[in-house]
Coordinates of N, CA and C in Angstrom, one line a residue:
M24 N 178.0 98.7 -143.3 CA 177.6 99.6 -142.2 C 178.7 100.6 -141.9
A25 N 178.3 101.8 -141.8 CA 179.3 102.9 -141.4 C 179.8 102.7 -140.0
D26 N 181.0 103.2 -139.8 CA 181.6 103.1 -138.4 C 180.7 103.8 -137.4
P27 N 180.1 103.0 -136.5 CA 179.2 103.6 -135.5 C 179.8 104.7 -134.6
R28 N 181.2 104.7 -134.5 CA 181.8 105.7 -133.7 C 181.5 107.1 -134.2
H29 N 181.3 107.2 -135.5 CA 181.0 108.5 -136.1 C 179.7 109.1 -135.6
L30 N 178.8 108.3 -135.0 CA 177.5 108.7 -134.5 C 177.8 109.7 -133.3
F31 N 178.9 109.6 -132.7 CA 179.2 110.5 -131.5 C 180.1 111.6 -131.8
D32 N 180.5 111.8 -133.1 CA 181.4 112.8 -133.5 C 180.7 114.1 -133.7
L33 N 181.1 115.2 -133.0 CA 180.5 116.5 -133.0 C 181.3 117.5 -133.8
T34 N 182.2 117.0 -134.6 CA 183.0 117.9 -135.5 C 182.0 118.7 -136.4
G35 N 182.2 120.0 -136.4 CA 181.4 120.9 -137.2 C 180.1 121.4 -136.4
R36 N 179.9 120.9 -135.2 CA 178.7 121.3 -134.5 C 179.1 122.5 -133.5
V37 N 178.2 123.3 -133.2 CA 178.4 124.4 -132.2 C 177.5 124.1 -131.0
A38 N 178.0 124.1 -129.8 CA 177.3 123.8 -128.6 C 177.3 125.0 -127.6
C39 N 176.2 125.3 -127.0 CA 176.1 126.3 -126.0 C 175.8 125.6 -124.7
V40 N 176.6 125.9 -123.6 CA 176.4 125.3 -122.3 C 176.2 126.4 -121.3
T41 N 175.0 126.4 -120.6 CA 174.9 127.4 -119.5 C 175.3 126.7 -118.2
G42 N 175.7 127.6 -117.3 CA 176.2 127.0 -116.0 C 177.6 126.4 -116.2
A43 N 178.3 126.9 -117.2 CA 179.6 126.3 -117.6 C 180.8 126.6 -116.7
S44 N 180.6 127.4 -115.7 CA 181.7 127.8 -114.9 C 182.2 126.7 -113.9
S45 N 181.3 125.8 -113.6 CA 181.7 124.8 -112.6 C 180.8 123.6 -112.7
G46 N 181.1 122.5 -112.0 CA 180.3 121.3 -111.8 C 180.0 120.6 -113.1
L47 N 178.8 120.1 -113.2 CA 178.4 119.3 -114.4 C 178.3 120.2 -115.7
G48 N 178.1 121.5 -115.5 CA 178.1 122.3 -116.7 C 179.5 122.5 -117.3
R49 N 180.4 122.7 -116.4 CA 181.8 122.7 -116.9 C 182.2 121.4 -117.6
R50 N 181.9 120.3 -116.9 CA 182.2 119.0 -117.4 C 181.6 118.8 -118.8
A51 N 180.3 119.3 -119.0 CA 179.6 119.1 -120.2 C 180.4 119.9 -121.3
A52 N 180.8 121.1 -121.0 CA 181.5 121.9 -122.0 C 182.8 121.3 -122.5
V53 N 183.5 120.7 -121.5 CA 184.8 120.1 -121.8 C 184.6 118.8 -122.6
T54 N 183.5 118.0 -122.3 CA 183.2 116.8 -123.0 C 182.8 117.1 -124.4
L55 N 182.0 118.0 -124.7 CA 181.5 118.3 -126.0 C 182.7 118.9 -126.9
A56 N 183.5 119.7 -126.3 CA 184.7 120.1 -127.0 C 185.6 119.0 -127.4
A57 N 185.8 118.1 -126.5 CA 186.7 116.9 -126.8 C 186.1 116.0 -127.9
A58 N 184.7 116.1 -128.0 CA 184.1 115.3 -129.1 C 184.1 116.1 -130.4
G59 N 184.7 117.3 -130.5 CA 184.8 118.0 -131.7 C 184.0 119.2 -131.9
A60 N 183.1 119.6 -130.9 CA 182.3 120.7 -131.0 C 183.0 122.0 -130.7
E61 N 182.6 123.1 -131.3 CA 183.0 124.4 -130.8 C 182.0 124.8 -129.7
V62 N 182.5 125.3 -128.6 CA 181.6 125.4 -127.4 C 181.6 126.8 -126.9
I63 N 180.4 127.3 -126.6 CA 180.3 128.6 -125.9 C 179.8 128.3 -124.5
G64 N 180.6 128.7 -123.5 CA 180.2 128.6 -122.1 C 179.6 129.8 -121.6
V65 N 178.5 129.7 -120.9 CA 177.8 130.9 -120.4 C 177.6 130.7 -118.9
A66 N 178.0 131.7 -118.1 CA 177.9 131.7 -116.7 C 178.1 133.2 -116.2
R67 N 178.0 133.3 -114.9 CA 178.1 134.7 -114.3 C 179.5 135.0 -113.8
R68 N 180.4 134.0 -113.7 CA 181.7 134.3 -113.1 C 182.8 134.3 -114.2
P69 N 183.3 135.5 -114.4 CA 184.3 135.7 -115.5 C 185.6 134.9 -115.3
D70 N 186.1 134.9 -114.1 CA 187.3 134.2 -113.9 C 187.2 132.7 -114.1
A71 N 186.1 132.1 -113.7 CA 185.9 130.6 -113.9 C 185.7 130.4 -115.4
L72 N 185.0 131.3 -116.1 CA 184.9 131.0 -117.5 C 186.2 131.2 -118.3
Q73 N 187.0 132.1 -117.9 CA 188.3 132.2 -118.5 C 189.2 131.0 -118.3
S74 N 189.0 130.4 -117.1 CA 189.7 129.1 -116.8 C 189.2 128.0 -117.7
L75 N 187.9 128.0 -117.9 CA 187.3 127.0 -118.8 C 187.9 127.2 -120.2
K76 N 187.9 128.4 -120.7 CA 188.4 128.7 -122.0 C 189.9 128.3 -122.2
G77 N 190.6 128.5 -121.1 CA 192.0 128.1 -121.2 C 192.2 126.6 -121.2
E78 N 191.3 125.9 -120.5 CA 191.4 124.4 -120.5 C 191.0 123.9 -121.9
I79 N 190.0 124.4 -122.5 CA 189.5 123.9 -123.8 C 190.4 124.3 -125.0
G80 N 190.7 125.6 -125.0 CA 191.5 126.2 -126.1 C 190.7 126.9 -127.1
P81 N 191.2 127.1 -128.3 CA 190.6 127.9 -129.3 C 189.2 127.5 -129.8
S82 N 188.8 126.3 -129.5 CA 187.4 125.9 -129.8 C 186.4 126.3 -128.8
A83 N 186.8 127.1 -127.8 CA 185.9 127.6 -126.8 C 185.8 129.1 -126.8
A84 N 184.6 129.6 -126.5 CA 184.3 131.0 -126.3 C 183.4 131.1 -125.0
V85 N 183.4 132.2 -124.4 CA 182.6 132.4 -123.2 C 181.8 133.6 -123.2
V86 N 180.7 133.6 -122.5 CA 179.8 134.8 -122.4 C 179.5 134.9 -120.9
V87 N 179.8 136.1 -120.4 CA 179.4 136.3 -119.0 C 178.0 136.9 -118.9
A88 N 177.1 136.2 -118.3 CA 175.7 136.6 -118.3 C 174.9 135.9 -117.2
D89 N 173.8 136.6 -116.8 CA 172.9 135.9 -115.9 C 171.7 135.4 -116.7
V90 N 171.7 134.1 -116.9 CA 170.7 133.5 -117.8 C 169.3 133.7 -117.3
A91 N 169.1 134.0 -116.0 CA 167.8 134.2 -115.4 C 167.2 135.6 -115.7
D92 N 168.0 136.5 -116.3 CA 167.5 137.8 -116.7 C 166.7 137.7 -118.0
R93 N 165.4 137.6 -117.9 CA 164.6 137.3 -119.1 C 164.7 138.5 -120.1
G94 N 164.8 139.7 -119.6 CA 164.8 140.8 -120.5 C 166.1 140.9 -121.3
A95 N 167.1 140.2 -120.9 CA 168.4 140.2 -121.6 C 168.6 139.0 -122.5
V96 N 167.6 138.2 -122.7 CA 167.7 137.0 -123.5 C 168.1 137.3 -125.0
P97 N 167.5 138.3 -125.6 CA 167.9 138.6 -127.0 C 169.4 139.0 -127.1
A98 N 169.9 139.8 -126.2 CA 171.3 140.2 -126.2 C 172.1 139.0 -125.9
L99 N 171.7 138.2 -124.9 CA 172.5 137.0 -124.6 C 172.6 136.1 -125.8
C100 N 171.5 135.8 -126.5 CA 171.5 134.9 -127.6 C 172.4 135.4 -128.8
A101 N 172.4 136.8 -128.9 CA 173.2 137.4 -130.0 C 174.7 137.1 -129.6
A102 N 175.0 137.2 -128.3 CA 176.4 137.0 -127.9 C 176.8 135.5 -128.0
I103 N 175.9 134.6 -127.8 CA 176.1 133.2 -127.9 C 176.4 132.9 -129.4
C104 N 175.7 133.5 -130.3 CA 175.9 133.2 -131.7 C 177.1 133.9 -132.4
A105 N 177.6 134.9 -131.7 CA 178.7 135.7 -132.3 C 180.0 134.9 -132.6
P106 N 180.5 134.1 -131.7 CA 181.8 133.5 -131.9 C 181.9 132.4 -133.0
F107 N 180.9 131.5 -133.1 CA 181.0 130.4 -134.0 C 179.7 130.2 -134.9
G108 N 178.8 131.1 -134.7 CA 177.5 131.0 -135.5 C 176.4 130.4 -134.5
D109 N 175.3 130.1 -135.1 CA 174.1 129.6 -134.4 C 174.4 128.2 -133.8
P110 N 174.1 128.0 -132.5 CA 174.3 126.7 -131.9 C 173.4 125.6 -132.5
D111 N 174.0 124.4 -132.6 CA 173.3 123.2 -133.0 C 172.8 122.5 -131.7
I112 N 173.5 122.8 -130.6 CA 173.3 122.0 -129.3 C 173.2 123.1 -128.2
I113 N 172.2 122.9 -127.3 CA 172.0 123.7 -126.2 C 171.9 122.8 -124.9
V114 N 172.8 123.0 -124.0 CA 172.8 122.2 -122.7 C 172.5 123.2 -121.6
H115 N 171.4 123.0 -120.9 CA 171.0 123.9 -119.9 C 171.4 123.3 -118.5
A116 N 172.6 123.7 -118.1 CA 173.1 123.2 -116.8 C 173.1 124.2 -115.7
A117 N 172.7 125.4 -115.9 CA 172.7 126.4 -114.9 C 171.5 126.1 -113.9
G118 N 171.7 126.2 -112.6 CA 170.7 126.0 -111.7 C 171.0 126.4 -110.3
V119 N 170.0 126.4 -109.4 CA 170.2 126.8 -108.0 C 169.3 126.0 -107.2
N120 N 169.9 125.6 -106.0 CA 169.1 124.9 -105.0 C 169.3 125.6 -103.6
T121 N 168.3 126.3 -103.1 CA 168.5 127.0 -101.9 C 168.3 126.1 -100.7
R122 N 167.8 124.9 -100.8 CA 167.7 124.0 -99.7 C 167.0 124.6 -98.5
E123 N 165.8 125.1 -98.7 CA 165.0 125.8 -97.7 C 163.7 124.9 -97.4
A124 N 163.4 124.8 -96.1 CA 162.2 124.2 -95.7 C 161.0 124.9 -96.3
A125 N 159.9 124.2 -96.4 CA 158.7 124.9 -97.1 C 158.3 126.1 -96.3
D126 N 158.4 126.1 -95.0 CA 157.9 127.3 -94.2 C 158.9 128.5 -94.3
D127 N 160.0 128.2 -94.9 CA 161.0 129.3 -94.9 C 161.2 129.9 -96.3
V128 N 160.5 129.3 -97.3 CA 160.6 129.8 -98.7 C 159.9 131.2 -98.8
T129 N 160.6 132.2 -99.4 CA 160.1 133.5 -99.6 C 159.6 133.7 -101.1
P130 N 158.8 134.6 -101.3 CA 158.4 134.9 -102.7 C 159.6 135.2 -103.6
D131 N 160.5 136.0 -103.1 CA 161.7 136.3 -103.9 C 162.5 135.1 -104.2
G132 N 162.7 134.3 -103.2 CA 163.5 133.0 -103.4 C 162.9 132.1 -104.4
W133 N 161.5 131.9 -104.2 CA 160.8 131.1 -105.1 C 160.9 131.6 -106.6
D134 N 160.7 132.9 -106.8 CA 160.8 133.4 -108.1 C 162.2 133.3 -108.7
A135 N 163.2 133.5 -107.9 CA 164.6 133.4 -108.4 C 164.9 131.9 -108.8
T136 N 164.4 131.0 -108.0 CA 164.6 129.5 -108.4 C 163.9 129.2 -109.7
L137 N 162.7 129.6 -109.8 CA 161.9 129.4 -111.0 C 162.5 130.0 -112.2
A138 N 163.0 131.2 -112.1 CA 163.6 131.9 -113.2 C 164.8 131.2 -113.8
L139 N 165.7 130.7 -112.9 CA 166.9 130.1 -113.3 C 166.7 128.7 -113.8
N140 N 166.0 127.9 -113.0 CA 165.9 126.5 -113.2 C 164.9 126.1 -114.3
L141 N 163.9 126.9 -114.5 CA 162.8 126.5 -115.4 C 162.6 127.5 -116.5
S142 N 162.5 128.8 -116.2 CA 162.2 129.8 -117.2 C 163.3 130.0 -118.2
A143 N 164.5 130.0 -117.7 CA 165.7 130.3 -118.5 C 165.9 129.2 -119.6
P144 N 165.8 127.9 -119.3 CA 165.9 126.9 -120.4 C 164.9 127.1 -121.5
F145 N 163.6 127.5 -121.1 CA 162.6 127.6 -122.1 C 162.9 128.9 -123.0
F146 N 163.1 130.0 -122.4 CA 163.2 131.2 -123.2 C 164.5 131.3 -124.0
I147 N 165.5 130.7 -123.5 CA 166.8 130.7 -124.3 C 166.6 129.7 -125.5
S148 N 166.0 128.6 -125.2 CA 165.8 127.6 -126.3 C 164.8 128.2 -127.3
Q149 N 163.8 128.9 -126.9 CA 162.8 129.5 -127.8 C 163.5 130.4 -128.7
A150 N 164.5 131.2 -128.2 CA 165.2 132.2 -129.0 C 166.1 131.5 -130.0
L151 N 166.7 130.4 -129.7 CA 167.7 129.7 -130.5 C 167.1 128.7 -131.4
V152 N 165.9 128.2 -131.2 CA 165.3 127.2 -132.0 C 165.1 127.5 -133.5
P153 N 164.8 128.8 -133.8 CA 164.5 129.1 -135.2 C 165.7 128.8 -136.1
A154 N 166.9 129.0 -135.7 CA 168.1 128.7 -136.5 C 168.3 127.2 -136.6
M155 N 168.0 126.4 -135.5 CA 168.0 125.0 -135.6 C 167.0 124.5 -136.6
R156 N 165.8 125.1 -136.6 CA 164.8 124.7 -137.5 C 165.2 124.8 -139.0
K157 N 165.9 125.9 -139.3 CA 166.4 126.1 -140.6 C 167.4 125.0 -141.0
K158 N 168.2 124.5 -140.1 CA 169.1 123.5 -140.4 C 168.5 122.1 -140.4
G159 N 167.3 122.0 -139.8 CA 166.7 120.7 -139.7 C 167.4 119.8 -138.7
W160 N 168.1 120.3 -137.8 CA 168.9 119.5 -136.8 C 169.2 120.3 -135.6
G161 N 168.9 119.7 -134.4 CA 169.2 120.4 -133.2 C 169.1 119.5 -132.0
R162 N 169.8 119.8 -130.9 CA 169.8 119.0 -129.7 C 169.6 120.0 -128.5
I163 N 168.6 119.8 -127.7 CA 168.4 120.5 -126.5 C 168.5 119.5 -125.3
V164 N 169.3 119.7 -124.4 CA 169.5 118.9 -123.2 C 169.3 119.7 -121.9
N165 N 168.2 119.4 -121.2 CA 168.0 120.0 -120.0 C 168.5 119.2 -118.8
F166 N 168.7 119.8 -117.7 CA 169.1 119.1 -116.5 C 167.9 118.9 -115.5
A167 N 167.5 117.7 -115.4 CA 166.5 117.3 -114.5 C 167.2 117.0 -113.1
S168 N 166.6 116.1 -112.3 CA 167.1 115.9 -111.0 C 166.5 114.6 -110.4
L169 N 167.1 114.1 -109.4 CA 166.4 113.1 -108.6 C 165.0 113.7 -108.1
Q170 N 165.0 115.0 -107.9 CA 163.8 115.6 -107.3 C 162.8 115.9 -108.4
T171 N 163.0 115.5 -109.7 CA 162.0 115.6 -110.7 C 160.9 114.7 -110.3
T172 N 161.2 113.5 -109.7 CA 160.1 112.6 -109.3 C 160.1 112.3 -107.8
R173 N 161.1 112.7 -107.0 CA 161.2 112.4 -105.6 C 161.1 113.7 -104.8
A174 N 160.5 113.6 -103.6 CA 160.5 114.8 -102.7 C 161.6 114.6 -101.7
F175 N 162.4 115.6 -101.6 CA 163.5 115.7 -100.6 C 163.3 116.7 -99.6
P176 N 163.7 116.5 -98.4 CA 163.6 117.6 -97.4 C 164.3 118.9 -97.8
G177 N 163.7 120.0 -97.6 CA 164.3 121.3 -97.9 C 164.3 121.5 -99.4
G178 N 163.5 120.8 -100.2 CA 163.7 120.9 -101.6 C 162.4 121.3 -102.4
I179 N 161.5 122.0 -101.7 CA 160.2 122.3 -102.3 C 160.3 123.2 -103.5
A180 N 161.1 124.3 -103.4 CA 161.2 125.2 -104.6 C 162.0 124.5 -105.7
Y181 N 163.1 123.9 -105.3 CA 164.0 123.3 -106.3 C 163.2 122.1 -107.0
G182 N 162.6 121.3 -106.1 CA 161.9 120.1 -106.6 C 160.7 120.5 -107.6
A183 N 160.0 121.6 -107.2 CA 159.0 122.0 -108.1 C 159.5 122.4 -109.5
T184 N 160.6 123.1 -109.5 CA 161.2 123.5 -110.8 C 161.7 122.3 -111.6
K185 N 162.3 121.3 -110.9 CA 162.9 120.2 -111.6 C 161.7 119.2 -112.1
A186 N 160.6 119.2 -111.4 CA 159.5 118.5 -111.9 C 159.0 119.2 -113.2
G187 N 159.0 120.5 -113.1 CA 158.6 121.3 -114.3 C 159.6 121.0 -115.5
V188 N 160.9 120.9 -115.2 CA 161.8 120.6 -116.3 C 161.5 119.3 -117.0
G189 N 161.0 118.3 -116.2 CA 160.6 117.0 -116.9 C 159.4 117.3 -117.9
Q190 N 158.4 118.0 -117.5 CA 157.3 118.3 -118.4 C 157.8 119.2 -119.5
L191 N 158.6 120.2 -119.2 CA 159.1 121.1 -120.2 C 159.8 120.3 -121.3
T192 N 160.6 119.4 -120.9 CA 161.3 118.5 -121.9 C 160.4 117.8 -122.8
R193 N 159.4 117.2 -122.3 CA 158.4 116.5 -123.1 C 157.6 117.5 -124.0
A194 N 157.3 118.7 -123.5 CA 156.6 119.7 -124.3 C 157.5 120.3 -125.4
M195 N 158.8 120.5 -125.1 CA 159.7 120.9 -126.1 C 159.8 119.9 -127.2
A196 N 159.8 118.6 -126.9 CA 159.9 117.5 -127.9 C 158.6 117.6 -128.8
E197 N 157.5 117.7 -128.1 CA 156.2 117.8 -128.9 C 156.2 118.9 -129.9
A198 N 156.7 120.1 -129.4 CA 156.7 121.3 -130.2 C 157.7 121.3 -131.3
W199 N 158.9 120.8 -131.1 CA 160.1 121.1 -132.0 C 160.7 119.9 -132.7
S200 N 160.4 118.7 -132.2 CA 161.0 117.5 -132.8 C 160.5 117.3 -134.2
P201 N 159.3 117.7 -134.7 CA 159.0 117.6 -136.1 C 160.0 118.3 -137.0
D202 N 160.7 119.2 -136.4 CA 161.7 120.0 -137.2 C 163.1 119.5 -137.1
G203 N 163.2 118.3 -136.5 CA 164.6 117.7 -136.4 C 165.3 118.0 -135.1
I204 N 164.6 118.6 -134.2 CA 165.2 119.1 -132.9 C 164.8 118.2 -131.8
T205 N 165.7 117.4 -131.2 CA 165.3 116.6 -130.1 C 165.5 117.4 -128.8
A206 N 164.7 117.0 -127.8 CA 164.7 117.6 -126.5 C 164.7 116.5 -125.5
N207 N 165.7 116.4 -124.7 CA 165.8 115.4 -123.7 C 166.4 116.0 -122.4
A208 N 166.4 115.2 -121.3 CA 167.0 115.7 -120.1 C 167.8 114.6 -119.4
I209 N 168.8 115.1 -118.7 CA 169.6 114.2 -117.9 C 169.2 114.4 -116.4
G210 N 169.0 113.4 -115.7 CA 168.7 113.5 -114.3 C 169.9 112.9 -113.5
P211 N 170.8 113.8 -113.0 CA 172.0 113.3 -112.3 C 171.6 112.8 -110.9
G212 N 172.3 111.8 -110.4 CA 172.2 111.5 -109.0 C 173.1 112.4 -108.2
F213 N 173.8 111.8 -107.2 CA 174.7 112.6 -106.4 C 176.1 112.7 -107.0
F214 N 176.4 113.9 -107.5 CA 177.7 114.1 -108.0 C 178.4 115.2 -107.2
P215 N 179.7 115.2 -107.1 CA 180.5 116.2 -106.3 C 180.6 117.5 -107.0
T216 N 179.6 118.4 -106.9 CA 179.6 119.7 -107.5 C 179.4 120.8 -106.4
E217 N 179.4 122.0 -106.8 CA 179.1 123.1 -105.8 C 177.7 123.0 -105.2
L218 N 176.8 122.6 -106.0 CA 175.4 122.5 -105.5 C 175.2 121.4 -104.5
T219 N 176.1 120.4 -104.5 CA 176.0 119.3 -103.6 C 177.1 119.2 -102.6
Q220 N 177.9 120.3 -102.5 CA 179.1 120.4 -101.6 C 178.7 120.0 -100.2
A221 N 177.6 120.5 -99.7 CA 177.1 120.3 -98.3 C 176.9 118.8 -98.1
V222 N 176.4 118.1 -99.1 CA 176.2 116.6 -99.0 C 177.6 115.9 -98.9
F223 N 178.5 116.2 -99.8 CA 179.8 115.5 -99.8 C 180.7 115.9 -98.6
D224 N 180.4 117.1 -98.0 CA 181.2 117.5 -96.8 C 180.8 116.7 -95.6
N225 N 179.7 116.0 -95.7 CA 179.2 115.1 -94.6 C 179.4 113.7 -94.9
P226 N 180.4 113.0 -94.5 CA 180.7 111.7 -94.9 C 179.6 110.7 -94.6
E227 N 178.9 110.9 -93.5 CA 177.8 110.0 -93.1 C 176.7 110.1 -94.1
R228 N 176.3 111.3 -94.5 CA 175.3 111.6 -95.4 C 175.6 111.1 -96.8
S229 N 176.9 111.3 -97.2 CA 177.3 110.9 -98.5 C 177.3 109.4 -98.6
A230 N 177.7 108.7 -97.6 CA 177.7 107.2 -97.6 C 176.3 106.7 -97.6
R231 N 175.4 107.4 -96.9 CA 174.0 107.0 -96.9 C 173.3 107.1 -98.3
N232 N 173.7 108.2 -99.0 CA 173.2 108.4 -100.4 C 173.7 107.3 -101.3
A233 N 175.0 107.0 -101.1 CA 175.6 106.0 -102.0 C 174.9 104.6 -101.8
A234 N 174.6 104.3 -100.5 CA 174.0 103.0 -100.2 C 172.6 102.9 -100.8
Q235 N 172.0 104.0 -101.1 CA 170.6 104.0 -101.7 C 170.6 103.7 -103.2
T236 N 171.8 103.7 -103.8 CA 171.9 103.4 -105.2 C 172.0 101.9 -105.5
C237 N 171.8 101.5 -106.7 CA 172.0 100.1 -107.0 C 173.5 99.7 -107.1
M238 N 174.3 100.7 -107.4 CA 175.7 100.5 -107.5 C 176.5 100.8 -106.3
H239 N 175.8 101.2 -105.2 CA 176.5 101.5 -103.9 C 177.6 102.5 -104.0
R240 N 177.5 103.5 -104.9 CA 178.5 104.6 -104.9 C 177.8 105.8 -105.5
N241 N 178.4 107.0 -105.1 CA 177.9 108.2 -105.7 C 178.6 108.4 -107.1
G242 N 178.0 109.4 -107.8 CA 178.5 109.7 -109.1 C 179.9 110.3 -109.2
R243 N 180.7 109.9 -110.2 CA 181.9 110.6 -110.5 C 181.7 111.4 -111.8
M244 N 182.5 112.5 -111.9 CA 182.3 113.4 -113.0 C 182.3 112.7 -114.3
E245 N 183.1 111.8 -114.5 CA 183.2 111.1 -115.8 C 182.0 110.3 -116.1
D246 N 181.2 110.0 -115.1 CA 180.0 109.2 -115.4 C 178.9 110.0 -116.2
I247 N 179.1 111.3 -116.3 CA 178.1 112.1 -117.1 C 178.5 112.1 -118.6
D248 N 179.8 111.8 -118.9 CA 180.3 112.1 -120.2 C 179.5 111.3 -121.3
G249 N 179.4 110.0 -121.2 CA 178.7 109.2 -122.2 C 177.3 109.6 -122.4
P250 N 176.5 109.6 -121.3 CA 175.1 110.0 -121.5 C 174.9 111.3 -122.1
L251 N 175.7 112.3 -121.8 CA 175.6 113.6 -122.3 C 175.9 113.6 -123.8
L252 N 177.0 113.0 -124.2 CA 177.4 112.9 -125.6 C 176.4 112.2 -126.4
F253 N 175.8 111.1 -125.9 CA 174.7 110.4 -126.6 C 173.6 111.4 -126.9
L254 N 173.1 112.1 -125.9 CA 172.0 113.0 -126.2 C 172.3 114.2 -127.0
C255 N 173.5 114.5 -127.2 CA 173.9 115.7 -128.0 C 174.4 115.3 -129.4
S256 N 174.4 114.1 -129.7 CA 174.9 113.6 -131.0 C 173.9 112.9 -131.9
Q257 N 174.4 112.5 -133.0 CA 173.5 111.8 -134.0 C 173.1 110.4 -133.4
A258 N 173.8 109.9 -132.4 CA 173.5 108.6 -131.8 C 172.1 108.6 -131.2
S259 N 171.6 109.7 -130.8 CA 170.2 109.8 -130.2 C 169.2 110.4 -131.1
G260 N 169.4 110.2 -132.4 CA 168.5 110.8 -133.4 C 167.1 110.5 -133.3
Y261 N 166.7 109.3 -132.8 CA 165.3 108.9 -132.6 C 164.9 108.9 -131.2
V262 N 165.5 109.7 -130.3 CA 165.2 109.7 -128.9 C 164.9 111.2 -128.6
T263 N 163.6 111.4 -128.1 CA 163.2 112.7 -127.7 C 162.1 112.7 -126.7
G264 N 162.1 113.7 -125.9 CA 161.1 113.8 -124.8 C 161.4 112.9 -123.6
Q265 N 162.6 112.5 -123.5 CA 163.0 111.5 -122.4 C 163.8 112.1 -121.3
I266 N 163.7 111.5 -120.1 CA 164.6 111.9 -119.0 C 165.5 110.7 -118.8
L267 N 166.8 110.8 -119.0 CA 167.8 109.8 -118.8 C 168.4 110.0 -117.4
M268 N 168.0 109.1 -116.5 CA 168.5 109.2 -115.1 C 169.9 108.6 -115.0
V269 N 170.9 109.4 -114.6 CA 172.3 109.0 -114.5 C 172.6 109.1 -113.0
D270 N 172.0 108.0 -112.3 CA 172.0 108.1 -110.8 C 172.4 106.8 -110.2
G271 N 173.1 106.0 -110.9 CA 173.6 104.7 -110.3 C 172.5 103.8 -109.9
G272 N 171.2 104.0 -110.3 CA 170.1 103.2 -110.0 C 169.4 103.7 -108.7
F273 N 169.6 105.0 -108.3 CA 168.9 105.5 -107.2 C 167.4 105.4 -107.3
T274 N 166.9 105.9 -108.5 CA 165.5 105.9 -108.7 C 164.9 104.5 -109.2
A275 N 165.8 103.5 -109.3 CA 165.3 102.2 -109.6 C 164.9 101.4 -108.4
K276 N 165.2 101.9 -107.2 CA 165.0 101.2 -106.0 C 163.7 101.7 -105.3

């Protein structure tokens, strides 16, 4: 038997991570680089991206872009492919949660949430899949949510898009897995990121969320490393169309 540790080795792979300037997207970029991949981080904030590039070193490149701009997808994908070649791995971590009550959601806010959380993962993947197909190998990892299956107060726009991400993931698998491209999603629980800052700034609310998990604690950034690396590597070669909840058992209760 070959050394099973090689299943998680990403040496020679190229990974693109959107939303790489902060939070779980940044953590994903650092993790994949540590596993041997060359990584392209995509986000809107140049200073944060340069910080990421400095942390990872020469195996990282960055692209400043708004991934929700559908008309710019061809130019964006050309920029993604320029530093290291066509990506083998795409991690869609960019997202927004406006936390608005249903009565307060505006058409513009709804459309912006849909464009970033749901449309961008599809159209960017669609543009990059042909090169994966030629190689016969690819990994697409979307970011789902607790709200993929649960309704939260103030989460109607966000929840609708994350429910869509669940079905998008399954449909991507159906469309592209015959070509060796797996499509899966990670559903994080409560992690300390910019999107959840309001939750963690409220000790009572944070403790209440932790109590609802099976493990009685909220997520730590390192908790995402193993599940992400599994879904991006050869270790998950026969896993596709799945949502892996990394939530301490929140959705198990």
